Coordinates of N, CA and C in Angstrom, one line a residue:
X28 N -38.1 40.0 15.8 CA -38.7 38.8 16.4 C -39.3 39.3 17.7
X29 N -40.5 38.9 17.8 CA -41.2 39.6 19.0 C -41.4 38.3 20.1
X30 N -41.0 38.6 21.2 CA -41.2 37.5 22.3 C -42.1 38.2 23.3
X31 N -43.1 37.5 23.6 CA -44.3 37.8 24.6 C -43.5 38.1 26.0
X32 N -44.1 39.1 26.7 CA -43.6 39.5 28.0 C -43.6 38.4 28.9
X33 N -42.6 38.3 29.8 CA -42.5 37.3 30.6 C -41.8 36.0 30.3
X34 N -41.5 35.8 28.9 CA -41.1 34.6 28.5 C -39.4 34.8 28.2
X35 N -38.9 36.0 28.2 CA -37.5 36.3 27.9 C -36.7 35.7 29.1
X36 N -35.8 34.8 28.6 CA -34.7 34.1 29.6 C -33.5 34.8 29.2
X37 N -33.1 35.8 30.1 CA -31.9 36.5 29.9 C -30.7 35.5 30.3
X38 N -29.5 35.8 29.4 CA -28.3 35.0 29.6 C -27.7 35.4 31.0
X39 N -27.4 34.4 31.6 CA -26.6 34.5 32.9 C -25.2 33.8 32.8
X40 N -24.4 34.2 33.5 CA -23.0 33.7 33.5 C -23.1 32.3 34.3
X41 N -22.1 31.4 34.0 CA -22.1 30.2 34.7 C -22.0 30.3 36.2
X42 N -21.3 31.3 36.5 CA -21.1 31.5 38.0 C -22.5 31.8 38.7
X43 N -23.2 32.6 38.0 CA -24.5 33.0 38.5 C -25.5 31.7 38.6
X44 N -25.3 30.7 37.6 CA -26.2 29.6 37.6 C -25.8 28.7 38.7
X45 N -24.4 28.6 38.9 CA -24.0 27.6 40.1 C -24.0 26.1 39.8
X46 N -24.6 25.7 38.5 CA -24.7 24.3 38.3 C -24.7 24.2 36.9
X47 N -24.9 22.9 36.3 CA -24.9 22.7 34.9 C -23.6 22.0 34.5
X48 N -23.7 21.4 33.3 CA -22.5 20.7 32.7 C -21.4 21.8 32.4
X49 N -20.2 21.4 32.6 CA -19.0 22.1 32.2 C -18.3 21.5 31.1
X50 N -18.3 22.1 30.0 CA -17.7 21.4 28.7 C -16.4 22.0 28.2
X51 N -15.9 23.0 29.0 CA -14.7 23.6 28.6 C -13.5 22.5 28.9
X52 N -13.5 21.9 29.9 CA -12.4 20.8 30.2 C -12.6 19.7 29.2
X53 N -13.9 19.4 28.9 CA -14.1 18.3 27.9 C -13.4 18.7 26.6
X54 N -13.7 19.8 26.0 CA -13.2 20.3 24.7 C -11.5 20.3 24.9
X55 N -11.1 20.7 25.9 CA -9.5 20.8 26.1 C -9.0 19.3 25.9
X56 N -9.7 18.3 26.6 CA -9.2 16.9 26.5 C -9.3 16.5 25.1
X57 N -10.2 16.7 24.4 CA -10.4 16.3 23.0 C -9.3 16.9 22.2
X58 N -8.9 18.2 22.4 CA -8.0 18.8 21.5 C -6.6 18.1 21.9
X59 N -6.3 18.0 23.2 CA -5.0 17.4 23.6 C -5.0 15.9 23.1
X60 N -6.1 15.2 23.0 CA -6.1 13.9 22.5 C -5.9 13.8 20.9
X61 N -6.4 14.7 20.2 CA -6.1 14.7 18.8 C -4.6 15.1 18.5
X62 N -4.1 16.0 19.3 CA -2.7 16.4 19.0 C -1.7 15.3 19.5
X63 N -2.0 14.7 20.5 CA -1.3 13.6 20.9 C -1.2 12.5 19.8
X64 N -2.3 12.2 19.1 CA -2.2 11.3 18.0 C -1.5 11.8 16.8
X65 N -1.7 13.2 16.6 CA -1.0 13.8 15.5 C 0.5 13.8 15.3
X66 N 1.0 13.8 16.5 CA 2.4 14.1 16.7 C 3.3 13.0 17.1
X67 N 2.6 11.8 17.3 CA 3.2 10.7 17.9 C 2.8 9.4 17.1
X68 N 3.6 8.4 17.2 CA 3.3 7.2 16.4 C 3.4 5.9 17.3
X69 N 3.6 6.2 18.5 CA 4.0 5.0 19.4 C 2.7 4.2 19.7
X70 N 2.8 2.9 19.8 CA 1.6 2.1 20.0 C 1.0 2.4 21.4
X71 N 1.8 2.9 22.4 CA 1.2 3.2 23.7 C 0.3 4.3 23.6
X72 N 0.6 5.1 22.6 CA -0.4 6.4 22.5 C -1.8 6.0 22.0
X73 N -2.1 4.9 21.3 CA -3.2 4.5 21.0 C -4.0 3.9 22.3
X74 N -3.2 3.3 23.2 CA -4.0 2.8 24.3 C -4.2 3.9 25.2
X75 N -3.5 4.9 25.3 CA -3.6 6.1 26.2 C -5.0 6.8 25.7
X76 N -5.0 7.0 24.3 CA -6.2 7.5 23.7 C -7.3 6.9 24.1
X77 N -7.6 5.6 24.3 CA -8.8 5.0 24.7 C -9.1 5.4 26.1
X78 N -8.3 5.4 27.0 CA -8.5 5.9 28.3 C -8.9 7.4 28.5
X79 N -8.3 8.1 27.6 CA -8.7 9.5 27.4 C -10.1 9.6 27.0
X80 N -10.5 9.0 26.0 CA -11.9 8.8 25.6 C -12.9 8.4 26.6
X81 N -12.4 7.5 27.6 CA -13.1 7.1 28.6 C -13.4 8.4 29.5
X82 N -12.5 9.1 29.8 CA -12.6 10.4 30.6 C -13.7 11.3 29.9
X83 N -13.6 11.3 28.6 CA -14.5 12.2 27.8 C -15.9 11.7 28.0
X84 N -16.2 10.5 27.9 CA -17.7 9.9 27.9 C -18.1 10.0 29.5
X85 N -17.1 9.8 30.4 CA -17.7 10.0 31.8 C -18.1 11.5 32.1
X86 N -17.3 12.4 31.6 CA -17.6 13.9 31.7 C -18.9 14.1 31.0
X87 N -19.2 13.6 29.9 CA -20.4 13.7 29.2 C -21.6 13.2 29.9
X88 N -21.3 12.0 30.7 CA -22.5 11.3 31.3 C -22.7 12.0 32.7
X89 N -21.9 12.8 33.1 CA -22.0 13.5 34.4 C -23.1 14.3 34.6
X90 N -23.5 14.8 33.6 CA -24.8 15.7 33.4 C -26.1 14.9 33.3
X91 N -26.1 13.6 33.1 CA -27.1 12.8 32.9 C -28.0 12.6 34.1
X92 N -29.1 12.2 33.9 CA -30.1 12.1 35.1 C -30.2 10.5 35.3
X93 N -29.3 9.9 36.1 CA -29.4 8.5 36.3 C -29.6 8.3 37.8
X94 N -30.2 7.2 38.2 CA -30.1 6.8 39.5 C -28.6 6.5 39.8
X95 N -28.3 6.6 41.2 CA -27.0 6.4 41.6 C -26.5 5.1 41.3
X96 N -27.2 4.1 41.4 CA -26.8 2.7 41.2 C -26.6 2.5 39.7
X97 N -27.4 3.0 38.9 CA -27.5 2.8 37.3 C -26.3 3.6 36.8
X98 N -25.9 4.8 37.5 CA -24.7 5.4 37.0 C -23.4 4.7 37.2
X99 N -23.5 4.1 38.5 CA -22.3 3.5 39.0 C -22.1 2.2 38.0
X100 N -23.2 1.5 37.7 CA -23.0 0.4 36.7 C -22.6 0.8 35.3
X101 N -23.1 1.9 34.9 CA -22.7 2.5 33.6 C -21.0 2.7 33.6
X102 N -20.7 3.4 34.6 CA -19.3 3.9 34.8 C -18.3 2.6 34.8
X103 N -18.8 1.6 35.6 CA -17.9 0.4 35.7 C -17.8 -0.3 34.4
X104 N -18.9 -0.6 33.7 CA -19.0 -1.1 32.5 C -18.0 -0.3 31.4
X105 N -18.1 1.0 31.5 CA -17.3 1.6 30.6 C -15.9 1.6 30.9
X106 N -15.6 1.4 32.1 CA -14.2 1.4 32.6 C -13.6 0.0 32.2
X107 N -14.4 -1.1 32.4 CA -13.8 -2.4 32.1 C -13.6 -2.5 30.6
X108 N -14.6 -2.1 29.9 CA -14.6 -2.1 28.4 C -13.3 -1.2 27.8
X109 N -13.2 -0.1 28.4 CA -11.9 0.7 28.0 C -10.6 0.1 28.3
X110 N -10.6 -0.5 29.5 CA -9.3 -1.1 29.9 C -9.0 -2.4 29.0
X111 N -10.1 -3.1 28.7 CA -9.9 -4.2 27.7 C -9.4 -3.7 26.4
X112 N -10.1 -2.6 25.9 CA -9.7 -2.0 24.5 C -8.2 -1.6 24.6
X113 N -7.8 -0.9 25.6 CA -6.4 -0.7 25.8 C -5.6 -1.8 25.7
X114 N -5.7 -2.6 26.4 CA -5.0 -4.0 26.3 C -4.9 -4.6 24.9
X115 N -6.0 -4.7 24.3 CA -6.1 -5.1 22.9 C -5.2 -4.4 22.0
X116 N -5.1 -2.9 22.2 CA -4.3 -2.0 21.5 C -3.0 -2.3 21.6
X117 N -2.5 -2.9 22.9 CA -1.1 -3.2 23.1 C -0.6 -4.4 22.6
X118 N -1.4 -5.4 22.8 CA -1.2 -6.8 22.4 C -1.3 -7.1 21.0
X119 N -2.3 -6.5 20.4 CA -2.5 -6.8 18.9 C -2.8 -5.4 18.2
X120 N -1.8 -4.7 18.1 CA -1.9 -3.3 17.5 C -2.2 -3.4 16.0
X121 N -1.8 -4.5 15.3 CA -2.0 -4.4 13.8 C -3.1 -5.4 13.4
X122 N -3.7 -6.1 14.3 CA -4.7 -7.1 14.0 C -6.0 -6.8 14.3
X123 N -6.9 -7.9 14.4 CA -8.4 -7.7 14.8 C -8.5 -7.2 16.3
X124 N -7.6 -7.3 17.1 CA -7.7 -6.8 18.5 C -7.8 -5.2 18.5
X125 N -6.9 -4.8 17.7 CA -6.9 -3.2 17.5 C -8.1 -2.8 16.9
X126 N -8.7 -3.5 15.8 CA -10.0 -3.2 15.2 C -11.2 -3.2 16.1
X127 N -11.2 -4.2 17.1 CA -12.3 -4.2 18.1 C -12.0 -3.1 19.0
X128 N -10.9 -2.6 19.4 CA -10.6 -1.5 20.3 C -11.0 -0.2 19.5
X129 N -10.9 -0.1 18.2 CA -11.3 1.1 17.4 C -12.9 1.1 17.5
X130 N -13.5 0.0 17.3 CA -14.9 0.0 17.4 C -15.5 0.3 18.7
X131 N -14.8 -0.1 19.7 CA -15.3 0.3 21.2 C -15.1 1.8 21.3
X132 N -14.0 2.3 20.8 CA -13.9 3.9 20.8 C -14.9 4.5 20.2
X133 N -15.4 4.0 19.0 CA -16.4 4.7 18.1 C -17.8 4.7 19.1
X134 N -17.9 3.4 19.7 CA -19.1 3.3 20.4 C -19.3 4.3 21.6
X135 N -18.1 4.4 22.5 CA -18.2 5.3 23.6 C -18.3 6.8 23.1
X136 N -17.6 7.1 21.9 CA -17.8 8.5 21.5 C -19.3 8.7 21.0
X137 N -19.9 7.7 20.4 CA -21.3 7.9 19.9 C -22.1 8.1 21.2
X138 N -21.9 7.4 22.2 CA -22.6 7.6 23.4 C -22.3 9.0 24.0
X139 N -21.1 9.5 24.0 CA -20.9 10.9 24.6 C -21.6 11.9 23.6
X140 N -21.5 11.8 22.3 CA -22.2 12.6 21.5 C -23.7 12.8 21.8
X141 N -24.3 11.6 22.0 CA -25.7 11.6 22.3 C -26.2 12.3 23.5
X142 N -25.3 12.1 24.6 CA -25.7 12.7 25.9 C -25.4 14.2 25.9
X143 N -24.3 14.5 25.2 CA -23.9 15.8 25.2 C -25.0 16.8 24.3
X144 N -25.3 16.3 23.2 CA -26.3 17.1 22.5 C -27.7 17.1 23.1
X145 N -28.1 15.9 23.8 CA -29.4 15.9 24.5 C -29.3 17.0 25.8
X146 N -28.1 17.2 26.4 CA -28.1 18.1 27.5 C -28.1 19.5 27.1
X147 N -27.3 19.7 26.0 CA -27.2 21.1 25.3 C -28.7 21.6 24.9
X148 N -29.5 20.6 24.2 CA -30.8 21.0 23.8 C -31.8 21.2 24.9
X149 N -31.4 20.6 26.1 CA -32.3 20.5 27.2 C -32.2 21.8 28.1
X150 N -31.1 22.5 27.9 CA -30.7 23.7 28.7 C -31.7 25.0 28.4
X151 N -32.3 25.6 29.3 CA -33.2 26.6 28.9 C -32.4 27.9 28.6
X152 N -31.1 28.1 29.0 CA -30.4 29.3 28.6 C -29.2 28.8 27.7
X153 N -28.8 29.7 27.0 CA -27.6 29.4 26.1 C -26.3 30.2 26.7
X154 N -25.4 29.4 27.2 CA -24.2 30.1 27.7 C -23.0 29.7 27.0
X155 N -21.9 30.1 27.4 CA -20.5 29.6 26.8 C -20.4 28.0 26.8
X156 N -20.8 27.6 27.9 CA -20.7 26.2 28.0 C -21.6 25.3 27.1
X157 N -22.7 26.0 26.6 CA -23.5 25.5 25.6 C -22.8 25.3 24.2
X158 N -22.0 26.4 23.9 CA -21.1 26.5 22.8 C -20.0 25.5 22.9
X159 N -19.4 25.3 24.1 CA -18.3 24.4 24.1 C -18.8 23.0 24.1
X160 N -20.0 22.7 24.6 CA -20.5 21.3 24.4 C -20.9 21.0 23.0
X161 N -21.4 21.8 22.2 CA -21.7 21.6 20.7 C -20.3 21.4 20.1
X162 N -19.3 22.3 20.3 CA -18.1 22.2 19.7 C -17.4 20.7 20.0
X163 N -17.5 20.3 21.4 CA -17.0 19.2 21.6 C -17.7 17.9 21.0
X164 N -19.0 18.0 20.9 CA -19.7 17.0 20.2 C -19.3 16.9 18.7
X165 N -19.1 18.1 18.1 CA -18.7 18.2 16.7 C -17.1 17.5 16.5
X166 N -16.3 17.7 17.4 CA -15.1 17.1 17.4 C -15.1 15.9 17.5
X167 N -16.0 15.2 18.6 CA -16.1 13.8 18.7 C -16.6 13.0 17.6
X168 N -17.5 13.7 16.7 CA -17.9 13.0 15.5 C -16.7 12.7 14.6
X169 N -15.9 13.7 14.5 CA -14.7 13.5 13.6 C -13.9 12.2 14.2
X170 N -13.7 12.3 15.5 CA -12.9 11.2 16.1 C -13.6 9.8 15.9
X171 N -15.0 9.8 16.2 CA -15.7 8.6 15.9 C -15.5 8.1 14.7
X172 N -15.8 8.9 13.6 CA -15.5 8.2 12.2 C -14.2 7.7 11.9
X173 N -13.1 8.6 12.4 CA -11.8 8.1 12.2 C -11.5 6.7 12.9
X174 N -12.1 6.3 14.0 CA -12.1 5.1 14.7 C -12.8 4.1 13.7
X175 N -13.9 4.5 13.2 CA -14.7 3.6 12.2 C -13.8 3.3 11.0
X176 N -13.1 4.2 10.6 CA -12.1 3.9 9.4 C -11.2 3.0 9.8
X177 N -10.5 3.2 10.9 CA -9.4 2.4 11.3 C -9.9 1.0 11.5
X178 N -11.1 0.7 12.1 CA -11.5 -0.6 12.3 C -11.8 -1.2 10.9
X179 N -12.2 -0.5 9.9 CA -12.4 -1.1 8.6 C -11.1 -1.4 8.0
X180 N -10.3 -0.7 8.1 CA -8.9 -1.0 7.5 C -8.2 -2.1 8.2
X181 N -8.4 -2.2 9.6 CA -7.6 -3.3 10.3 C -8.5 -4.6 10.2
X182 N -9.8 -4.7 9.9 CA -10.4 -5.8 9.7 C -10.0 -6.5 8.3
X183 N -9.8 -5.5 7.4 CA -9.4 -6.2 6.0 C -8.5 -5.2 5.5
X184 N -7.1 -5.4 5.8 CA -6.1 -4.5 5.3 C -5.8 -4.7 3.8
X185 N -6.2 -5.6 3.1 CA -6.1 -5.9 1.8 C -7.5 -6.0 1.0
X186 N -7.8 -5.1 0.1 CA -7.0 -4.0 -0.4 C -6.9 -2.8 0.5
X187 N -5.9 -1.9 0.4 CA -5.8 -0.9 1.3 C -6.9 0.1 1.4
X188 N -7.1 1.0 2.5 CA -8.3 1.6 2.6 C -8.0 2.9 1.5
X189 N -6.8 3.5 1.3 CA -6.6 4.5 0.5 C -6.0 3.9 -0.8
X190 N -6.4 4.4 -2.0 CA -6.1 3.7 -3.2 C -4.7 3.9 -3.8
X191 N -3.9 4.8 -3.3 CA -2.6 5.1 -4.1 C -1.5 4.8 -3.1
X192 N -1.7 3.9 -2.1 CA -0.5 3.6 -1.3 C -0.1 4.7 -0.3
X193 N -1.1 5.6 0.2 CA -0.8 6.4 1.1 C -0.4 5.7 2.6
X194 N 0.2 6.4 3.4 CA 0.6 5.9 4.7 C -0.8 5.8 5.4
X195 N -1.0 4.7 6.1 CA -2.3 4.3 6.7 C -1.9 4.1 8.2
X196 N -2.2 5.3 9.0 CA -2.0 5.1 10.4 C -3.2 6.0 11.0
X197 N -3.1 6.1 12.4 CA -4.2 6.9 13.2 C -4.2 8.3 12.7
X198 N -2.8 8.8 12.7 CA -3.0 10.3 12.2 C -3.7 10.6 10.8
X199 N -3.2 9.7 10.1 CA -3.8 9.8 8.5 C -5.3 9.7 8.6
X200 N -5.9 8.8 9.3 CA -7.3 8.7 9.4 C -8.0 9.7 10.0
X201 N -7.3 10.2 11.0 CA -8.1 11.3 11.7 C -8.0 12.7 10.8
X202 N -6.9 12.8 10.0 CA -6.8 13.9 9.1 C -8.0 13.7 8.0
X203 N -8.0 12.5 7.5 CA -9.1 12.3 6.4 C -10.4 12.5 6.9
X204 N -10.7 12.0 8.3 CA -11.9 12.2 8.9 C -12.3 13.6 9.1
X205 N -11.6 14.6 9.4 CA -11.9 15.9 9.7 C -12.0 16.7 8.4
X206 N -11.2 16.3 7.5 CA -11.4 17.0 6.2 C -12.6 16.6 5.5
X207 N -13.1 15.4 5.8 CA -14.5 15.0 5.4 C -15.5 15.6 6.0
X208 N -15.4 15.5 7.3 CA -16.5 16.1 8.2 C -16.8 17.6 7.9
X209 N -15.7 18.4 7.6 CA -15.8 19.7 7.4 C -16.0 20.1 5.9
X210 N -16.1 19.0 5.1 CA -16.3 19.1 3.5 C -15.2 19.9 3.0
X211 N -14.0 20.0 3.4 CA -12.8 20.6 2.8 C -12.6 19.9 1.5
X212 N -12.4 18.7 1.6 CA -12.1 17.7 0.3 C -10.8 18.1 -0.4
X213 N -9.8 18.1 0.4 CA -8.5 18.4 -0.3 C -8.0 17.6 -1.4
X214 N -8.5 16.2 -1.4 CA -8.3 15.4 -2.4 C -7.0 14.6 -2.4
X215 N -6.2 14.9 -1.3 CA -5.0 14.1 -1.2 C -5.2 12.7 -0.7
X216 N -6.4 12.5 0.0 CA -6.8 11.3 0.7 C -8.2 10.9 0.2
X217 N -8.5 9.8 -0.3 CA -9.8 9.2 -0.6 C -10.0 7.8 -0.4
X218 N -11.1 7.4 0.0 CA -11.3 6.0 0.3 C -11.4 5.2 -1.1
X219 N -10.9 4.1 -1.1 CA -10.7 3.2 -2.3 C -12.1 2.4 -2.3
X220 N -12.6 1.8 -1.1 CA -13.7 0.8 -1.2 C -15.0 1.4 -1.1
X221 N -16.0 0.6 -1.4 CA -17.4 1.2 -1.4 C -17.7 1.5 0.1
X222 N -17.4 0.6 1.0 CA -17.6 0.8 2.5 C -17.1 2.2 3.0
X223 N -15.7 2.4 2.7 CA -15.2 3.7 3.1 C -15.8 4.9 2.3
X224 N -16.2 4.8 1.2 CA -16.9 6.0 0.5 C -18.3 6.2 1.1
X225 N -18.9 5.2 1.4 CA -20.2 5.3 2.0 C -20.2 6.0 3.3
X226 N -19.2 5.6 4.2 CA -19.2 6.3 5.5 C -18.6 7.7 5.4
X227 N -17.8 8.0 4.4 CA -17.3 9.3 4.1 C -18.4 10.2 3.7
X228 N -19.4 9.8 2.9 CA -20.5 10.5 2.4 C -21.4 10.8 3.6
X229 N -21.6 9.8 4.4 CA -22.6 10.0 5.8 C -21.8 10.9 6.6
X230 N -20.6 10.9 6.7 CA -19.9 11.7 7.8 C -20.0 13.2 7.2
X231 N -19.7 13.5 5.8 CA -20.0 14.8 5.3 C -21.4 15.2 5.5
X232 N -22.4 14.5 5.3 CA -23.7 15.0 5.6 C -24.0 15.4 7.0
X233 N -23.5 14.5 7.9 CA -23.7 14.8 9.3 C -22.9 16.1 9.7
X234 N -21.6 16.2 9.2 CA -21.1 17.4 9.6 C -21.6 18.8 9.1
X235 N -22.3 18.7 7.9 CA -23.1 19.8 7.4 C -24.3 20.2 8.1
X236 N -25.1 19.1 8.5 CA -26.2 19.3 9.2 C -26.0 19.8 10.7
X237 N -24.9 19.3 11.3 CA -24.5 19.6 12.6 C -24.2 21.1 12.7
X238 N -23.4 21.6 11.8 CA -23.1 23.0 11.8 C -24.2 23.9 11.4
X239 N -25.0 23.5 10.4 CA -26.1 24.3 9.9 C -27.3 24.3 10.8
X240 N -27.3 23.5 11.9 CA -28.5 23.4 12.7 C -28.0 23.8 14.1
X241 N -27.5 22.8 14.8 CA -27.2 23.0 16.2 C -26.2 24.1 16.5
X242 N -25.0 24.1 16.0 CA -24.1 25.1 16.3 C -24.4 26.5 15.9
X243 N -25.0 26.6 14.7 CA -25.4 28.0 14.2 C -26.7 28.5 15.1
X244 N -27.5 27.6 15.4 CA -28.6 28.0 16.3 C -28.1 28.5 17.6
X245 N -27.1 27.7 18.3 CA -26.6 28.2 19.5 C -25.8 29.4 19.6
X246 N -25.1 29.5 18.4 CA -24.4 30.9 18.3 C -25.3 32.0 18.1
X247 N -26.3 32.0 17.4 CA -27.2 33.0 17.1 C -28.0 33.2 18.4
X248 N -28.4 32.3 19.1 CA -29.1 32.5 20.2 C -28.3 33.1 21.4
X249 N -27.1 32.7 21.4 CA -25.9 33.3 22.5 C -25.9 34.8 22.2
X250 N -25.6 35.2 20.9 CA -25.5 36.6 20.5 C -26.8 37.4 20.9
X251 N -27.8 36.8 20.5 CA -29.1 37.5 20.9 C -29.4 37.6 22.4
X252 N -28.9 36.7 23.2 CA -29.1 36.9 24.6 C -28.3 37.8 25.1
X253 N -27.0 38.0 24.6 CA -26.0 39.0 25.0 C -26.8 40.5 24.7
X254 N -27.3 40.5 23.6 CA -27.8 41.9 23.2 C -29.1 42.2 24.1
X255 N -29.8 41.1 24.5 CA -30.9 41.4 25.3 C -30.5 41.7 26.7
X256 N -29.5 41.2 27.3 CA -28.9 41.5 28.6 C -28.4 43.0 28.4
X257 N -27.6 43.4 27.4 CA -27.3 44.7 27.2 C -28.4 45.8 27.2
X258 N -29.3 45.4 26.4 CA -30.5 46.3 26.3 C -31.2 46.4 27.7
X259 N -31.3 45.3 28.4 CA -32.0 45.4 29.7 C -31.2 46.2 30.8
X260 N -29.8 46.2 30.7 CA -29.0 46.9 31.5 C -29.0 48.5 31.2
X261 N -29.1 48.7 29.9 CA -29.1 50.2 29.6 C -30.5 50.9 29.7
X262 N -31.6 50.1 29.8 CA -32.9 50.7 29.9 C -33.6 50.1 31.3
X263 N -33.3 50.7 32.4 CA -33.8 50.1 33.6 C -35.4 50.5 33.6
X264 N -36.0 49.7 34.4 CA -37.4 50.0 34.5 C -37.8 51.3 34.9
X265 N -38.7 51.8 34.2 CA -39.2 53.3 34.6 C -40.2 53.3 35.5
X266 N -40.3 54.1 36.5 CA -41.3 54.0 37.5 C -42.5 54.5 37.0
X267 N -43.8 54.1 37.5 CA -45.1 54.6 36.9 C -45.3 55.9 37.3
X268 N -46.3 56.7 36.7 CA -46.5 58.2 37.0 C -47.2 58.2 38.5
X269 N -46.8 59.3 39.1 CA -47.2 59.5 40.6 C -48.7 59.7 40.4
X270 N -49.5 59.3 41.4 CA -50.9 59.4 41.6 C -51.4 60.9 41.7
X271 N -52.5 61.4 41.2 CA -53.0 62.7 41.4 C -52.9 63.1 42.9
X272 N -52.2 64.1 43.2 CA -52.2 64.6 44.6 C -53.5 65.0 45.2
X273 N -54.3 65.6 44.3 CA -55.6 66.2 44.8 C -56.5 65.0 45.2
X274 N -56.4 63.8 44.5 CA -57.3 62.7 44.9 C -57.0 62.1 46.2
X275 N -55.8 62.3 46.8 CA -55.5 61.7 48.1 C -55.7 62.7 49.2
X276 N -56.1 63.9 49.0 CA -56.2 64.9 50.1 C -57.7 64.8 50.9
X277 N -57.7 64.4 52.1 CA -58.9 64.2 52.7 C -59.6 65.4 53.1
X278 N -60.8 65.4 53.1 CA -61.7 66.7 53.5 C -62.1 67.5 52.4
X279 N -61.7 67.3 51.1 CA -62.2 68.0 50.0 C -63.6 67.7 49.6

């Protein structure tokens, strides 16, 4: 691949850049949130998850270019909606209130994915934070679809979401969502209804396109940038040839 002179943007570390989104903490929050729901079954955990997802979307919006007043209004709206969703999870964990809370979770995660992908694509340089941002968006897609599945199940619990009487709870839906997103397809959980199957197919398609386009492109660009920096460091600029000494001697 040939790159015209003057257009090469060498990779710089985030310390050198001094600015830009930081997605490492975002990815950590997402992993903790997933593990929290995977190893606990308390109703309180579902409410805590909503507030953790609020932190996720606020981190994603931090790099957005908003006017100060607009940013404050968005943050207040997200805070109020998330508090209301957390209350619904607590007071109506098995009914329509929890379904509405799950839809709110899916909405704010969708918003976070949109802003993260836009910020990553807008960056002129590929750094570790770009990779973290793409992985965070990929993980949020899995959590987003699991929230949609939960909402579908709680809005219409009969017939069940899964066909063979499997346990239906948050951890099961997240497991089903991520095995669908990554197209592993273990076969231990499948959607019984047409709506669940349609969303599962959509999720599998999005997961494949996301990995094959954005993540693969960023990883390849990141490796190329590292090699470019290494070549630049090992081959310093060579000074030009000295001028002809006789041409500069006066009086000849």
